[in-house]
PDB file of C-alpha atoms in Angstrom:
ATOM      1  CA  MET A 151     -10.719  -8.358 -17.904  1.00 48.00           C
ATOM      2  CA  THR A 152      -8.927 -10.322 -20.600  1.00 46.00           C
ATOM      3  CA  ILE A 153      -8.365 -13.982 -19.967  1.00 49.00           C
ATOM      4  CA  SER A 154      -5.182 -14.904 -21.785  1.00 46.00           C
ATOM      5  CA  HIS A 155      -5.267 -18.609 -21.060  1.00 56.00           C
ATOM      6  CA  LYS A 156      -8.047 -21.094 -20.542  1.00 62.00           C
ATOM      7  CA  LEU A 157      -9.010 -21.685 -16.971  1.00 73.00           C
ATOM      8  CA  GLU A 158      -8.965 -25.361 -16.214  1.00 75.00           C
ATOM      9  CA  GLY A 159      -9.219 -27.786 -13.339  1.00 81.00           C
ATOM     10  CA  GLU A 160      -8.440 -26.378  -9.934  1.00 87.00           C
ATOM     11  CA  ALA A 161      -7.822 -22.871 -11.242  1.00 91.00           C
ATOM     12  CA  LEU A 162     -11.348 -22.756 -12.666  1.00 93.00           C
ATOM     13  CA  GLU A 163     -12.835 -24.161  -9.446  1.00 94.00           C
ATOM     14  CA  SER A 164     -10.973 -21.649  -7.333  1.00 93.00           C
ATOM     15  CA  GLU A 165     -12.020 -18.745  -9.569  1.00 93.00           C
ATOM     16  CA  LEU A 166     -15.656 -19.884  -9.601  1.00 95.00           C
ATOM     17  CA  LYS A 167     -15.794 -20.345  -5.830  1.00 94.00           C
ATOM     18  CA  GLY A 168     -14.125 -16.986  -5.339  1.00 92.00           C
ATOM     19  CA  LEU A 169     -16.607 -15.178  -7.520  1.00 92.00           C
ATOM     20  CA  ILE A 170     -19.590 -16.893  -5.886  1.00 93.00           C
ATOM     21  CA  ALA A 171     -18.258 -15.739  -2.508  1.00 91.00           C
ATOM     22  CA  ASP A 172     -17.700 -12.201  -3.813  1.00 89.00           C
ATOM     23  CA  VAL A 173     -21.126 -11.865  -5.430  1.00 89.00           C
ATOM     24  CA  LEU A 174     -23.097 -13.397  -2.573  1.00 88.00           C
ATOM     25  CA  GLY A 175     -21.030 -11.950   0.244  1.00 84.00           C
ATOM     26  CA  LEU A 176     -20.266 -15.438   1.613  1.00 88.00           C
ATOM     27  CA  ASP A 177     -17.400 -16.340   3.865  1.00 88.00           C
ATOM     28  CA  PRO A 178     -14.682 -17.468   1.396  1.00 88.00           C
ATOM     29  CA  ALA A 179     -14.186 -20.636   3.486  1.00 92.00           C
ATOM     30  CA  GLN A 180     -17.858 -21.540   3.003  1.00 92.00           C
ATOM     31  CA  ALA A 181     -17.512 -21.235  -0.775  1.00 93.00           C
ATOM     32  CA  GLN A 182     -14.215 -23.114  -0.867  1.00 93.00           C
ATOM     33  CA  ALA A 183     -15.951 -26.034   0.886  1.00 95.00           C
ATOM     34  CA  PHE A 184     -18.525 -26.389  -1.940  1.00 95.00           C
ATOM     35  CA  GLY A 185     -18.719 -29.842  -3.508  1.00 95.00           C
ATOM     36  CA  PRO A 186     -20.506 -30.972  -6.680  1.00 94.00           C
ATOM     37  CA  GLY A 187     -23.759 -31.563  -4.768  1.00 94.00           C
ATOM     38  CA  SER A 188     -23.763 -28.282  -2.789  1.00 95.00           C
ATOM     39  CA  GLY A 189     -27.082 -26.530  -3.366  1.00 94.00           C
ATOM     40  CA  LEU A 190     -27.102 -23.028  -4.852  1.00 93.00           C
ATOM     41  CA  PHE A 191     -30.353 -21.543  -6.223  1.00 89.00           C
ATOM     42  CA  GLY A 192     -33.161 -22.394  -3.824  1.00 87.00           C
ATOM     43  CA  HIS A 193     -30.671 -23.417  -1.142  1.00 91.00           C
ATOM     44  CA  LEU A 194     -28.660 -20.265  -0.471  1.00 89.00           C
ATOM     45  CA  PRO A 195     -30.874 -17.401   0.724  1.00 86.00           C
ATOM     46  CA  GLU A 196     -28.318 -14.933  -0.668  1.00 84.00           C
ATOM     47  CA  LEU A 197     -28.896 -16.207  -4.215  1.00 86.00           C
ATOM     48  CA  ASP A 198     -32.094 -14.468  -5.341  1.00 80.00           C
ATOM     49  CA  SER A 199     -32.921 -13.570  -8.933  1.00 76.00           C
ATOM     50  CA  MET A 200     -31.021 -10.257  -8.767  1.00 76.00           C
ATOM     51  CA  ALA A 201     -27.974 -12.039  -7.409  1.00 85.00           C
ATOM     52  CA  VAL A 202     -28.253 -14.567 -10.258  1.00 89.00           C
ATOM     53  CA  ALA A 203     -27.942 -11.678 -12.724  1.00 88.00           C
ATOM     54  CA  GLY A 204     -24.878 -10.397 -10.875  1.00 87.00           C
ATOM     55  CA  LEU A 205     -23.352 -13.874 -10.700  1.00 92.00           C
ATOM     56  CA  LEU A 206     -23.740 -14.495 -14.440  1.00 93.00           C
ATOM     57  CA  THR A 207     -22.344 -11.071 -15.342  1.00 90.00           C
ATOM     58  CA  GLU A 208     -19.360 -11.626 -13.058  1.00 90.00           C
ATOM     59  CA  MET A 209     -18.789 -15.088 -14.589  1.00 94.00           C
ATOM     60  CA  GLU A 210     -18.698 -13.497 -18.045  1.00 93.00           C
ATOM     61  CA  ASP A 211     -16.165 -10.926 -16.861  1.00 88.00           C
ATOM     62  CA  ARG A 212     -13.829 -13.178 -14.938  1.00 90.00           C
ATOM     63  CA  LEU A 213     -14.024 -16.354 -17.027  1.00 93.00           C
ATOM     64  CA  GLY A 214     -14.139 -14.589 -20.385  1.00 92.00           C
ATOM     65  CA  ILE A 215     -17.308 -16.363 -21.536  1.00 93.00           C
ATOM     66  CA  VAL A 216     -20.630 -15.152 -22.981  1.00 92.00           C
ATOM     67  CA  ILE A 217     -23.844 -16.422 -21.401  1.00 93.00           C
ATOM     68  CA  GLU A 218     -27.010 -16.215 -23.517  1.00 89.00           C
ATOM     69  CA  ASP A 219     -30.586 -15.918 -22.220  1.00 84.00           C
ATOM     70  CA  ASP A 220     -31.297 -19.512 -23.264  1.00 85.00           C
ATOM     71  CA  ASP A 221     -28.307 -20.876 -21.355  1.00 89.00           C
ATOM     72  CA  VAL A 222     -29.853 -19.966 -18.029  1.00 86.00           C
ATOM     73  CA  ASP A 223     -31.971 -22.754 -16.577  1.00 84.00           C
ATOM     74  CA  GLY A 224     -32.692 -24.292 -13.213  1.00 82.00           C
ATOM     75  CA  GLU A 225     -30.275 -27.159 -13.673  1.00 86.00           C
ATOM     76  CA  MET A 226     -27.130 -25.048 -14.087  1.00 90.00           C
ATOM     77  CA  LEU A 227     -27.988 -22.988 -11.026  1.00 91.00           C
ATOM     78  CA  GLU A 228     -29.256 -25.724  -8.742  1.00 93.00           C
ATOM     79  CA  THR A 229     -25.920 -27.062  -7.566  1.00 95.00           C
ATOM     80  CA  TYR A 230     -22.315 -25.972  -7.534  1.00 96.00           C
ATOM     81  CA  GLY A 231     -21.508 -29.013  -9.688  1.00 96.00           C
ATOM     82  CA  GLY A 232     -24.067 -27.889 -12.283  1.00 95.00           C
ATOM     83  CA  LEU A 233     -22.595 -24.404 -12.457  1.00 96.00           C
ATOM     84  CA  LEU A 234     -19.057 -25.758 -12.719  1.00 96.00           C
ATOM     85  CA  ALA A 235     -20.064 -28.114 -15.550  1.00 95.00           C
ATOM     86  CA  PHE A 236     -21.734 -25.200 -17.332  1.00 95.00           C
ATOM     87  CA  ALA A 237     -18.645 -23.000 -16.979  1.00 95.00           C
ATOM     88  CA  ARG A 238     -16.397 -25.818 -18.177  1.00 94.00           C
ATOM     89  CA  ALA A 239     -18.578 -26.460 -21.221  1.00 94.00           C
ATOM     90  CA  LYS A 240     -18.600 -22.742 -22.094  1.00 93.00           C
ATOM     91  CA  LEU A 241     -14.821 -22.515 -21.811  1.00 93.00           C
ATOM     92  CA  GLU A 242     -14.377 -25.532 -24.061  1.00 90.00           C
ATOM     93  CA  ALA A 243     -16.906 -24.345 -26.642  1.00 82.00           C
TER      94      ALA A 243
ATOM     95  CA  MET B 183     -21.142  19.454   3.848  1.00 80.00           C
ATOM     96  CA  ILE B 184     -24.249  19.665   1.730  1.00 86.00           C
ATOM     97  CA  ALA B 185     -24.394  22.358  -0.943  1.00 90.00           C
ATOM     98  CA  THR B 186     -25.795  22.723  -4.446  1.00 89.00           C
ATOM     99  CA  TRP B 187     -24.375  23.205  -7.903  1.00 88.00           C
ATOM    100  CA  THR B 188     -26.131  24.304 -11.067  1.00 87.00           C
ATOM    101  CA  PRO B 189     -25.593  22.307 -14.249  1.00 85.00           C
ATOM    102  CA  PRO B 190     -25.748  24.100 -17.609  1.00 79.00           C
ATOM    103  CA  ALA B 191     -29.308  24.522 -18.898  1.00 70.00           C
ATOM    104  CA  ALA B 192     -28.706  22.242 -21.875  1.00 57.00           C
ATOM    105  CA  ALA B 193     -27.592  19.358 -19.692  1.00 49.00           C
ATOM    106  CA  SER B 194     -30.644  18.904 -17.504  1.00 48.00           C
ATOM    107  CA  GLY B 195     -33.236  20.676 -19.593  1.00 52.00           C
ATOM    108  CA  ALA B 196     -33.993  23.063 -16.779  1.00 55.00           C
ATOM    109  CA  GLY B 197     -30.680  24.191 -15.362  1.00 70.00           C
ATOM    110  CA  ALA B 198     -32.073  23.650 -11.883  1.00 85.00           C
ATOM    111  CA  PRO B 199     -29.745  23.383  -8.881  1.00 91.00           C
ATOM    112  CA  GLU B 200     -28.540  19.889  -8.008  1.00 93.00           C
ATOM    113  CA  LEU B 201     -27.217  18.484  -4.735  1.00 95.00           C
ATOM    114  CA  LEU B 202     -23.500  18.637  -4.045  1.00 96.00           C
ATOM    115  CA  LEU B 203     -21.775  16.701  -1.281  1.00 97.00           C
ATOM    116  CA  ALA B 204     -18.531  18.497  -0.601  1.00 97.00           C
ATOM    117  CA  PHE B 205     -15.525  18.533   1.702  1.00 97.00           C
ATOM    118  CA  ASP B 206     -14.534  22.009   0.597  1.00 97.00           C
ATOM    119  CA  ARG B 207     -11.982  23.948   2.622  1.00 97.00           C
ATOM    120  CA  GLY B 208     -10.596  25.888  -0.334  1.00 96.00           C
ATOM    121  CA  ARG B 209      -7.450  23.779  -0.537  1.00 97.00           C
ATOM    122  CA  ALA B 210      -5.170  23.466  -3.570  1.00 97.00           C
ATOM    123  CA  LEU B 211      -6.111  19.878  -4.428  1.00 97.00           C
ATOM    124  CA  ARG B 212      -9.765  19.469  -5.359  1.00 98.00           C
ATOM    125  CA  VAL B 213     -11.077  16.111  -6.541  1.00 98.00           C
ATOM    126  CA  LEU B 214     -14.306  15.966  -8.540  1.00 98.00           C
ATOM    127  CA  VAL B 215     -16.061  12.655  -7.862  1.00 98.00           C
ATOM    128  CA  CYS B 216     -18.057  11.214 -10.791  1.00 98.00           C
ATOM    129  CA  PRO B 217     -20.340   8.772  -8.961  1.00 98.00           C
ATOM    130  CA  ALA B 218     -21.400   5.262  -9.932  1.00 98.00           C
ATOM    131  CA  TRP B 219     -24.776   4.975 -11.657  1.00 97.00           C
ATOM    132  CA  PHE B 220     -28.216   3.627 -10.892  1.00 96.00           C
ATOM    133  CA  ASP B 221     -28.342   0.740  -8.429  1.00 93.00           C
ATOM    134  CA  GLU B 222     -24.567   0.845  -8.026  1.00 94.00           C
ATOM    135  CA  ALA B 223     -24.841   4.495  -6.987  1.00 96.00           C
ATOM    136  CA  ASN B 224     -26.939   3.432  -3.998  1.00 95.00           C
ATOM    137  CA  LYS B 225     -24.676   0.546  -3.100  1.00 94.00           C
ATOM    138  CA  LEU B 226     -21.548   2.694  -3.301  1.00 97.00           C
ATOM    139  CA  ARG B 227     -22.871   5.972  -1.861  1.00 97.00           C
ATOM    140  CA  ARG B 228     -21.641   5.407   1.677  1.00 97.00           C
ATOM    141  CA  PHE B 229     -18.327   4.003   0.445  1.00 97.00           C
ATOM    142  CA  THR B 230     -17.884   7.043  -1.807  1.00 98.00           C
ATOM    143  CA  ALA B 231     -18.578   9.426   1.074  1.00 98.00           C
ATOM    144  CA  GLU B 232     -16.172   7.483   3.318  1.00 98.00           C
ATOM    145  CA  VAL B 233     -13.405   7.829   0.720  1.00 98.00           C
ATOM    146  CA  MET B 234     -14.102  11.574   0.563  1.00 98.00           C
ATOM    147  CA  ARG B 235     -13.937  11.808   4.370  1.00 98.00           C
ATOM    148  CA  ARG B 236     -10.496  10.192   4.270  1.00 98.00           C
ATOM    149  CA  LEU B 237      -9.313  12.512   1.491  1.00 98.00           C
ATOM    150  CA  ASP B 238     -10.453  15.439   3.673  1.00 98.00           C
ATOM    151  CA  ARG B 239      -8.283  14.158   6.523  1.00 98.00           C
ATOM    152  CA  ALA B 240      -5.398  13.904   4.067  1.00 98.00           C
ATOM    153  CA  GLY B 241      -5.778  17.591   3.201  1.00 97.00           C
ATOM    154  CA  ILE B 242      -7.598  17.114  -0.101  1.00 98.00           C
ATOM    155  CA  ASP B 243     -10.931  18.723  -1.012  1.00 98.00           C
ATOM    156  CA  SER B 244     -13.509  16.553  -2.759  1.00 98.00           C
ATOM    157  CA  LEU B 245     -16.766  17.370  -4.516  1.00 98.00           C
ATOM    158  CA  LEU B 246     -19.530  14.923  -5.353  1.00 98.00           C
ATOM    159  CA  PRO B 247     -22.228  16.483  -7.561  1.00 97.00           C
ATOM    160  CA  ASP B 248     -25.533  14.767  -8.305  1.00 96.00           C
ATOM    161  CA  LEU B 249     -25.962  13.946 -11.970  1.00 96.00           C
ATOM    162  CA  PRO B 250     -29.137  15.507 -13.381  1.00 95.00           C
ATOM    163  CA  GLY B 251     -31.860  12.861 -13.088  1.00 96.00           C
ATOM    164  CA  CYS B 252     -30.023  10.885 -10.369  1.00 96.00           C
ATOM    165  CA  ASN B 253     -30.001  10.716  -6.560  1.00 95.00           C
ATOM    166  CA  GLU B 254     -31.876  13.782  -5.218  1.00 94.00           C
ATOM    167  CA  SER B 255     -32.267  15.439  -8.626  1.00 95.00           C
ATOM    168  CA  LEU B 256     -35.725  16.611  -9.660  1.00 93.00           C
ATOM    169  CA  ALA B 257     -34.861  16.386 -13.379  1.00 93.00           C
ATOM    170  CA  PRO B 258     -36.519  13.401 -15.135  1.00 95.00           C
ATOM    171  CA  LEU B 259     -34.037  10.558 -15.638  1.00 97.00           C
ATOM    172  CA  HIS B 260     -35.536   9.477 -18.964  1.00 97.00           C
ATOM    173  CA  GLU B 261     -34.641  12.876 -20.473  1.00 96.00           C
ATOM    174  CA  GLN B 262     -30.943  12.529 -19.642  1.00 96.00           C
ATOM    175  CA  THR B 263     -28.329  11.672 -22.242  1.00 97.00           C
ATOM    176  CA  LEU B 264     -24.732  10.500 -22.093  1.00 97.00           C
ATOM    177  CA  GLU B 265     -23.601  13.695 -23.838  1.00 96.00           C
ATOM    178  CA  GLY B 266     -25.632  15.784 -21.388  1.00 95.00           C
ATOM    179  CA  TRP B 267     -24.003  14.089 -18.418  1.00 97.00           C
ATOM    180  CA  ARG B 268     -20.558  14.543 -19.949  1.00 97.00           C
ATOM    181  CA  ALA B 269     -21.256  18.237 -20.430  1.00 95.00           C
ATOM    182  CA  ALA B 270     -22.609  18.456 -16.873  1.00 95.00           C
ATOM    183  CA  MET B 271     -19.434  16.937 -15.401  1.00 97.00           C
ATOM    184  CA  ILE B 272     -17.213  19.254 -17.459  1.00 97.00           C
ATOM    185  CA  ALA B 273     -19.307  22.184 -16.247  1.00 95.00           C
ATOM    186  CA  ALA B 274     -19.102  20.943 -12.646  1.00 96.00           C
ATOM    187  CA  ALA B 275     -15.324  20.606 -12.928  1.00 97.00           C
ATOM    188  CA  GLY B 276     -15.111  24.230 -14.027  1.00 96.00           C
ATOM    189  CA  ALA B 277     -17.638  25.687 -11.595  1.00 95.00           C
ATOM    190  CA  LEU B 278     -16.170  23.815  -8.629  1.00 96.00           C
ATOM    191  CA  ARG B 279     -12.561  24.503  -9.707  1.00 97.00           C
ATOM    192  CA  ALA B 280     -11.655  20.804  -9.611  1.00 98.00           C
ATOM    193  CA  THR B 281      -8.010  19.894 -10.141  1.00 98.00           C
ATOM    194  CA  HIS B 282      -8.492  16.103 -10.406  1.00 98.00           C
ATOM    195  CA  VAL B 283     -11.237  13.581 -11.048  1.00 98.00           C
ATOM    196  CA  LEU B 284     -12.115  10.329  -9.305  1.00 98.00           C
ATOM    197  CA  ALA B 285     -14.570   8.419 -11.519  1.00 98.00           C
ATOM    198  CA  ILE B 286     -16.318   5.413 -10.006  1.00 98.00           C
ATOM    199  CA  ARG B 287     -17.623   2.470 -12.088  1.00 97.00           C
ATOM    200  CA  GLY B 288     -19.961   3.897 -14.776  1.00 97.00           C
ATOM    201  CA  GLY B 289     -18.840   7.387 -13.803  1.00 98.00           C
ATOM    202  CA  ALA B 290     -15.704   6.675 -15.860  1.00 98.00           C
ATOM    203  CA  LEU B 291     -17.853   7.103 -18.990  1.00 98.00           C
ATOM    204  CA  ILE B 292     -18.327  10.786 -18.192  1.00 98.00           C
ATOM    205  CA  ALA B 293     -15.058  11.749 -16.492  1.00 98.00           C
ATOM    206  CA  PRO B 294     -13.977  15.182 -17.794  1.00 98.00           C
ATOM    207  CA  PRO B 295     -11.057  14.501 -20.181  1.00 98.00           C
ATOM    208  CA  GLY B 296      -9.325  17.737 -19.176  1.00 97.00           C
ATOM    209  CA  LEU B 297      -8.632  16.600 -15.604  1.00 98.00           C
ATOM    210  CA  PRO B 298      -5.965  14.160 -14.420  1.00 98.00           C
ATOM    211  CA  GLY B 299      -7.168  11.487 -12.029  1.00 98.00           C
ATOM    212  CA  TRP B 300      -8.369   7.944 -11.556  1.00 98.00           C
ATOM    213  CA  HIS B 301     -10.996   5.524 -12.828  1.00 98.00           C
ATOM    214  CA  TYR B 302     -11.966   3.199  -9.975  1.00 98.00           C
ATOM    215  CA  ALA B 303     -13.253  -0.228 -11.143  1.00 96.00           C
ATOM    216  CA  ALA B 304     -14.416   1.338 -14.408  1.00 96.00           C
ATOM    217  CA  GLN B 305     -17.462  -0.193 -16.046  1.00 94.00           C
ATOM    218  CA  SER B 306     -18.259  -0.045 -19.777  1.00 94.00           C
ATOM    219  CA  GLY B 307     -21.654   0.878 -21.167  1.00 96.00           C
ATOM    220  CA  PRO B 308     -22.327  -2.506 -22.824  1.00 93.00           C
ATOM    221  CA  LYS B 309     -21.464  -4.436 -19.641  1.00 91.00           C
ATOM    222  CA  MET B 310     -23.634  -2.174 -17.522  1.00 93.00           C
ATOM    223  CA  LEU B 311     -26.576  -2.589 -19.909  1.00 94.00           C
ATOM    224  CA  ARG B 312     -26.088  -6.327 -20.159  1.00 91.00           C
ATOM    225  CA  GLY B 313     -26.233  -6.745 -16.396  1.00 90.00           C
ATOM    226  CA  MET B 314     -29.334  -4.558 -16.056  1.00 93.00           C
ATOM    227  CA  ILE B 315     -31.165  -6.284 -18.911  1.00 94.00           C
ATOM    228  CA  ARG B 316     -30.268  -9.705 -17.552  1.00 92.00           C
ATOM    229  CA  ALA B 317     -31.673  -8.781 -14.138  1.00 90.00           C
ATOM    230  CA  ARG B 318     -34.902  -7.779 -15.870  1.00 92.00           C
ATOM    231  CA  THR B 319     -35.221 -10.939 -18.006  1.00 91.00           C
ATOM    232  CA  ILE B 320     -34.557 -13.183 -14.999  1.00 87.00           C
ATOM    233  CA  ALA B 321     -37.105 -11.342 -12.858  1.00 86.00           C
ATOM    234  CA  SER B 322     -39.621 -11.548 -15.734  1.00 89.00           C
ATOM    235  CA  ARG B 323     -39.046 -15.244 -16.127  1.00 85.00           C
ATOM    236  CA  GLU B 324     -39.739 -15.748 -12.424  1.00 81.00           C
ATOM    237  CA  ALA B 325     -42.991 -13.828 -12.916  1.00 88.00           C
ATOM    238  CA  GLY B 326     -43.905 -16.148 -15.790  1.00 90.00           C
ATOM    239  CA  LEU B 327     -43.193 -13.628 -18.579  1.00 90.00           C
ATOM    240  CA  ALA B 328     -40.894 -14.487 -21.462  1.00 88.00           C
ATOM    241  CA  GLU B 329     -38.780 -11.462 -22.432  1.00 91.00           C
ATOM    242  CA  SER B 330     -35.669 -11.684 -24.560  1.00 92.00           C
ATOM    243  CA  SER B 331     -32.688  -9.366 -24.220  1.00 92.00           C
ATOM    244  CA  GLU B 332     -32.774  -8.669 -27.956  1.00 93.00           C
ATOM    245  CA  ALA B 333     -36.441  -7.661 -27.981  1.00 95.00           C
ATOM    246  CA  LEU B 334     -35.967  -5.459 -24.897  1.00 95.00           C
ATOM    247  CA  LEU B 335     -33.003  -3.704 -26.489  1.00 95.00           C
ATOM    248  CA  ALA B 336     -34.902  -3.139 -29.722  1.00 96.00           C
ATOM    249  CA  GLN B 337     -37.797  -1.645 -27.760  1.00 95.00           C
ATOM    250  CA  GLY B 338     -35.405   0.429 -25.689  1.00 96.00           C
ATOM    251  CA  ARG B 339     -33.721   1.968 -28.723  1.00 95.00           C
ATOM    252  CA  THR B 340     -36.993   3.498 -29.880  1.00 95.00           C
ATOM    253  CA  GLU B 341     -39.090   3.941 -26.735  1.00 96.00           C
ATOM    254  CA  GLY B 342     -36.620   3.833 -23.867  1.00 97.00           C
ATOM    255  CA  LEU B 343     -36.685   1.074 -21.261  1.00 97.00           C
ATOM    256  CA  THR B 344     -37.211   0.666 -17.534  1.00 96.00           C
ATOM    257  CA  LEU B 345     -34.473  -1.504 -16.045  1.00 95.00           C
ATOM    258  CA  GLY B 346     -34.463  -2.327 -12.348  1.00 90.00           C
ATOM    259  CA  GLY B 347     -36.782   0.634 -11.765  1.00 92.00           C
ATOM    260  CA  TRP B 348     -34.517   3.048 -13.682  1.00 96.00           C
ATOM    261  CA  LYS B 349     -36.332   4.697 -16.570  1.00 97.00           C
ATOM    262  CA  LEU B 350     -33.708   5.092 -19.280  1.00 97.00           C
ATOM    263  CA  GLY B 351     -34.494   7.207 -22.341  1.00 98.00           C
ATOM    264  CA  ALA B 352     -33.900   5.871 -25.846  1.00 98.00           C
ATOM    265  CA  ALA B 353     -30.929   8.207 -26.426  1.00 97.00           C
ATOM    266  CA  LEU B 354     -29.127   7.191 -23.227  1.00 98.00           C
ATOM    267  CA  LEU B 355     -29.777   3.509 -23.838  1.00 97.00           C
ATOM    268  CA  ALA B 356     -28.547   3.654 -27.427  1.00 97.00           C
ATOM    269  CA  ALA B 357     -25.419   5.556 -26.366  1.00 97.00           C
ATOM    270  CA  LEU B 358     -24.649   3.009 -23.624  1.00 97.00           C
ATOM    271  CA  GLU B 359     -24.694   0.167 -26.152  1.00 96.00           C
ATOM    272  CA  THR B 360     -21.317   1.314 -27.461  1.00 97.00           C
ATOM    273  CA  ALA B 361     -20.003   3.584 -24.694  1.00 98.00           C
ATOM    274  CA  GLU B 362     -16.444   2.759 -23.625  1.00 97.00           C
ATOM    275  CA  ARG B 363     -14.576   4.901 -21.164  1.00 96.00           C
ATOM    276  CA  VAL B 364     -11.397   6.592 -22.349  1.00 96.00           C
ATOM    277  CA  LEU B 365      -8.387   7.192 -20.138  1.00 97.00           C
ATOM    278  CA  ALA B 366      -7.476  10.800 -20.905  1.00 97.00           C
ATOM    279  CA  PRO B 367      -3.880  12.010 -20.433  1.00 96.00           C
ATOM    280  CA  GLY B 368      -3.038  12.005 -16.726  1.00 96.00           C
ATOM    281  CA  GLN B 369      -5.812   9.558 -15.881  1.00 98.00           C
ATOM    282  CA  SER B 370      -5.073   6.027 -14.705  1.00 97.00           C
ATOM    283  CA  ASP B 371      -6.896   2.891 -13.672  1.00 96.00           C
ATOM    284  CA  LEU B 372      -7.473   1.918 -10.070  1.00 96.00           C
ATOM    285  CA  ALA B 373      -8.712  -1.656 -10.316  1.00 93.00           C
ATOM    286  CA  GLN B 374     -10.610  -3.373  -7.524  1.00 91.00           C
ATOM    287  CA  SER B 375      -7.627  -5.714  -7.115  1.00 88.00           C
ATOM    288  CA  ALA B 376      -5.562  -2.687  -6.052  1.00 90.00           C
ATOM    289  CA  VAL B 377      -8.100  -1.914  -3.324  1.00 94.00           C
ATOM    290  CA  GLY B 378      -8.616  -5.506  -2.201  1.00 90.00           C
ATOM    291  CA  GLY B 379     -11.712  -7.453  -1.244  1.00 88.00           C
ATOM    292  CA  PRO B 380     -14.922  -7.892  -3.226  1.00 89.00           C
ATOM    293  CA  GLY B 381     -16.369  -4.770  -4.847  1.00 91.00           C
ATOM    294  CA  LEU B 382     -19.187  -3.305  -2.798  1.00 93.00           C
ATOM    295  CA  TRP B 383     -21.359  -2.876  -5.914  1.00 92.00           C
ATOM    296  CA  LEU B 384     -21.763  -6.674  -5.857  1.00 88.00           C
ATOM    297  CA  ARG B 385     -23.561  -6.638  -2.507  1.00 84.00           C
ATOM    298  CA  ALA B 386     -27.312  -7.199  -2.473  1.00 78.00           C
ATOM    299  CA  GLU B 387     -27.653  -4.272  -0.069  1.00 81.00           C
ATOM    300  CA  PRO B 388     -25.643  -1.068   0.333  1.00 87.00           C
ATOM    301  CA  ASP B 389     -22.657  -1.851   2.526  1.00 88.00           C
ATOM    302  CA  ASP B 390     -19.499  -0.265   3.828  1.00 91.00           C
ATOM    303  CA  ASP B 391     -15.893  -1.404   4.133  1.00 95.00           C
ATOM    304  CA  ALA B 392     -13.558   0.838   6.085  1.00 97.00           C
ATOM    305  CA  GLY B 393     -10.473  -1.055   4.907  1.00 97.00           C
ATOM    306  CA  GLN B 394     -11.343  -0.602   1.234  1.00 97.00           C
ATOM    307  CA  ALA B 395     -12.087   3.108   1.776  1.00 98.00           C
ATOM    308  CA  ASP B 396      -8.724   3.482   3.588  1.00 98.00           C
ATOM    309  CA  ARG B 397      -6.831   1.852   0.743  1.00 98.00           C
ATOM    310  CA  LEU B 398      -8.559   3.715  -2.088  1.00 98.00           C
ATOM    311  CA  ALA B 399      -8.088   7.097  -0.381  1.00 98.00           C
ATOM    312  CA  ALA B 400      -4.460   6.228   0.428  1.00 97.00           C
ATOM    313  CA  ARG B 401      -3.713   5.369  -3.216  1.00 97.00           C
ATOM    314  CA  ILE B 402      -5.094   8.729  -4.299  1.00 97.00           C
ATOM    315  CA  ALA B 403      -3.293  10.677  -1.577  1.00 97.00           C
ATOM    316  CA  GLN B 404       0.004   8.907  -2.380  1.00 96.00           C
ATOM    317  CA  SER B 405      -0.405   9.556  -6.066  1.00 95.00           C
ATOM    318  CA  LEU B 406      -1.075  13.248  -5.374  1.00 95.00           C
ATOM    319  CA  ALA B 407       1.962  13.426  -3.125  1.00 92.00           C
ATOM    320  CA  GLY B 408       4.067  12.216  -6.035  1.00 82.00           C
ATOM    321  CA  GLU B 409       4.851   8.871  -4.481  1.00 54.00           C
ATOM    322  CA  PRO B 410       4.460   5.656  -6.424  1.00 47.00           C
ATOM    323  CA  GLY B 411       0.754   5.021  -6.251  1.00 42.00           C
TER     324      GLY B 411
END
C-alpha cells in the first residue's frame, strides 16, 4: 500500500489502533480505548512473539515505514504510548 | 470432493499425484484456486474452502490443487522452486480445464498468466520473506540467541533456511527476494478492503468468517456474470 501523505495526529492514532485490533483480533472498541499507558507486550495475552512479527510487518505496510531489527526493543512494545511514539518518530525520520 | 491431480515431473521432481479439493460438476466456469502459502495456507484453508462452497452454489466449479511440497504433498518442500510452482499451476490449469484463476495472497506469485481472474490480497515475495524472517529473529531473541535478518538471508541464499518450521530451499528463497506478482491481461485485484474486516491470515489461529467468504464469492460471481464487480 502506498501512503501518499504523512499520517499525523488522530489519523495516525486511529490507523495504529485499527491495525493492532486487526492483528490481535481485538474488539475494535477495546483498541480505540487505548491510552498512552495501556500495556501491550506482556499485558495482552494475544500479543506473543509471533504476533509481534505480524504487528511490525503490518505497521510497515500500512504506515509506509521500514522497521529494522535493532529498532525492536521492549520499550516500544511495552505500552501503546511507546508504540505510538515509535511510529511517530519513524514517520518523521 | 477430494480428488488428485498429477503435476508435471519437472515441477515436483517425482511427478507424483497431489491432492485436489474440487467442486467439479463439469460446468462452463471453472476457477483454479492458487492457495496462500506456508502458515497463511493453514490460516486461510477453511476460508478458501468456504469461498469455493459459495461459488459452487452460484453455479461455478472451483479446483484447489496442492502445490508440490505443501499441504498433503509428499514431495520435499526444500526442493521446490518458484519456477516449478509456476509450471505446476500452468499444468494444473490445463489438466483441470480451468477458465479463470483465483490467486490468494502469495498464490498471486504463481497465478497462470494465461487465465483471467483475481488476485485476492496479493502478497509480494519480499514482504512474505520479511515477515517470516522477522518472526524467526524475534523468536530467537526470546530464546536468548542473536540472529540478524541479513545473516539469515545470506545463509539462506546458499544453504536454504527454515522459517517458522517451513524448510525453504536456497533457490526458492533467492527467487522470493525479488518476486513481485504480475497482473496478467484479464486479471484484477481484489483487495481486503473490498471484502471487509481484518484479513484472516492475521489471526494467530486458523479462523473462519462467513461474511467475508460471502462477499469474496459474490464479487467473483458478479464479475463472471458481467456485472460491475
